[in-house]
């Protein structure tokens, strides 16, 4: 199992470059960041600096969307980074949440997401694609290789992932829910005539190594609120019909509002509705052995990568513990 890092693009940007260097030295395989250009700094500028300062680590957004940039621009950006630094990028993509909503826009449709995945993947691999009726190709990108991993929770988005995605990103670390989601993606891939075992599965969630569980829960409770945004969209569309596991729909009943000014931040004031049980299920907390046990469970389900959200006050300690004790258990 690969283990990556997920961080926000908070200024100063060069500090993120230093985190990526430390992550590579500790043995992490990937360095992911949020992509919400109003709330945080522009990620692709930072990726170029990270790739130039490292030798091995792979970079990508968790996640971008089809709405804030033209699909051809996104593909060209990845292909350029690949040409410069040797195919060390991956494109995580979803319908869009904070990046679009802070602009007064709504998440993209699943149809737009499907088209964007095919366009970005095709162009990012130097292939000819048709976009808006125009046949296009990045003729200079013949050596570029790019995988597109789709983030999804709802049934139609999961089906789309199995049909066109190179990988699947699930942003929560509950093994029962992960098993449900992975089965849905694999079933869709099989139905579409694809090899379900060829799809890569990434589970990403806050991980905090330490012994003070109460403090760790307070530092990571924001994550349940962030996941709740996506679940609320699904409930609004499907109702409580079993479209997603009941564990996801039950806890958001007490959700009242969401302030994107505090999106993804520890101690945020509008996620008090998230109970401790959900924090414990969605995140990976406690001493080293808790992390190894949870990651083993996920690995047995077919998870290829665990993404460690480092968005709390124990970043250094957690990164060091993963590098010294947890990553070696999986290499």
Steps between C-alpha positions, in 0.01 A plus 500: 500500500622849410459773760465863395455839664209742448533870593341835425678765294535745787762774465791522502514276192864416552411342835294244308809420292688429823219271621519309174876457538451369854225266380721355227787453746260320737394256227162639393411425138266790414449862596140612443351844560157659495408693185287800594674803360310769693526337842862396452790558265513363145623138524657448159756775552599330825514156335767621260714619791442173690597286202810708444605457864437124523592187307228242546179627655185525284280812521135565426180672612256341744300609317462730202173542309379560143367850568778736607737433208447396142563126471767557235687736735495238776630232265770727360613592850544136601670408173742792539589394855550144374733618224702706745522249784443154358135393538458566872145631504151361556171684447243460775164645393142529619189707430631791707405635841684790663676620183168556324270591786717789621458641146122478528493199267369148552687170459529376143263235367604139473484535124754783513716300736496198267594710197776677690654173621516364146636827359765557767611138496518484121684828455726433798612178331568665165189356334249658264170591663187687396411795721195713415499352153867576436761230456796598716839357589799621699744398228796580722375271783566158346718394796257616769310242704216619721249313714171662602355388834139590576370600844143383560238406761166471320388198295511666159840653568631164618373341180669772294826432683488132413418578139768762420735561795852369542456519875247571772545743790291449815542774757432311822671201662212288627562142379130408480415801285819452295402141427152612385644771272776284353252224414281755319793629294618151413150391400467799269839428345405137433166603351684741268735223384800635689735310729390601853839401638668758278334787689708645782332574830606785727351563843587839652422634846654692789754293689640615834748289698489545876326400822264791575191384310277783621742758363547308176124482448465875550778559248345277233125549552501743206540202267154364581359840407685502169376150412154609611487756218517226240263272689246781532500535120434127465217504754347802326503307173408148610350541845583243766445216257813294558685669215797519736566318830275605787803593711555790261144628495417467870759736645423797273142533629626753755691696234370856466747706298855513371745789479764457230720759673577221747507218244738223600630680808552357846274647764244620250188619677222347290588130519395441860219281361759235411504241784812333637394169349513647149837665565639165615356318199593753233847592634797297624596604853693373799835324539700342218339158537154650433625636169666177393188300587266732306727515197524119499120482491488739207779319319309173525205669327723583204602855592822589317574828675417673827515880491590661834327835545750708698265778610534515877750611764693171501640511148866449585440219748261318269722530195798373701304206645382397155850525360667311782242236592192482279630527144767232565220263602355526149810501279 
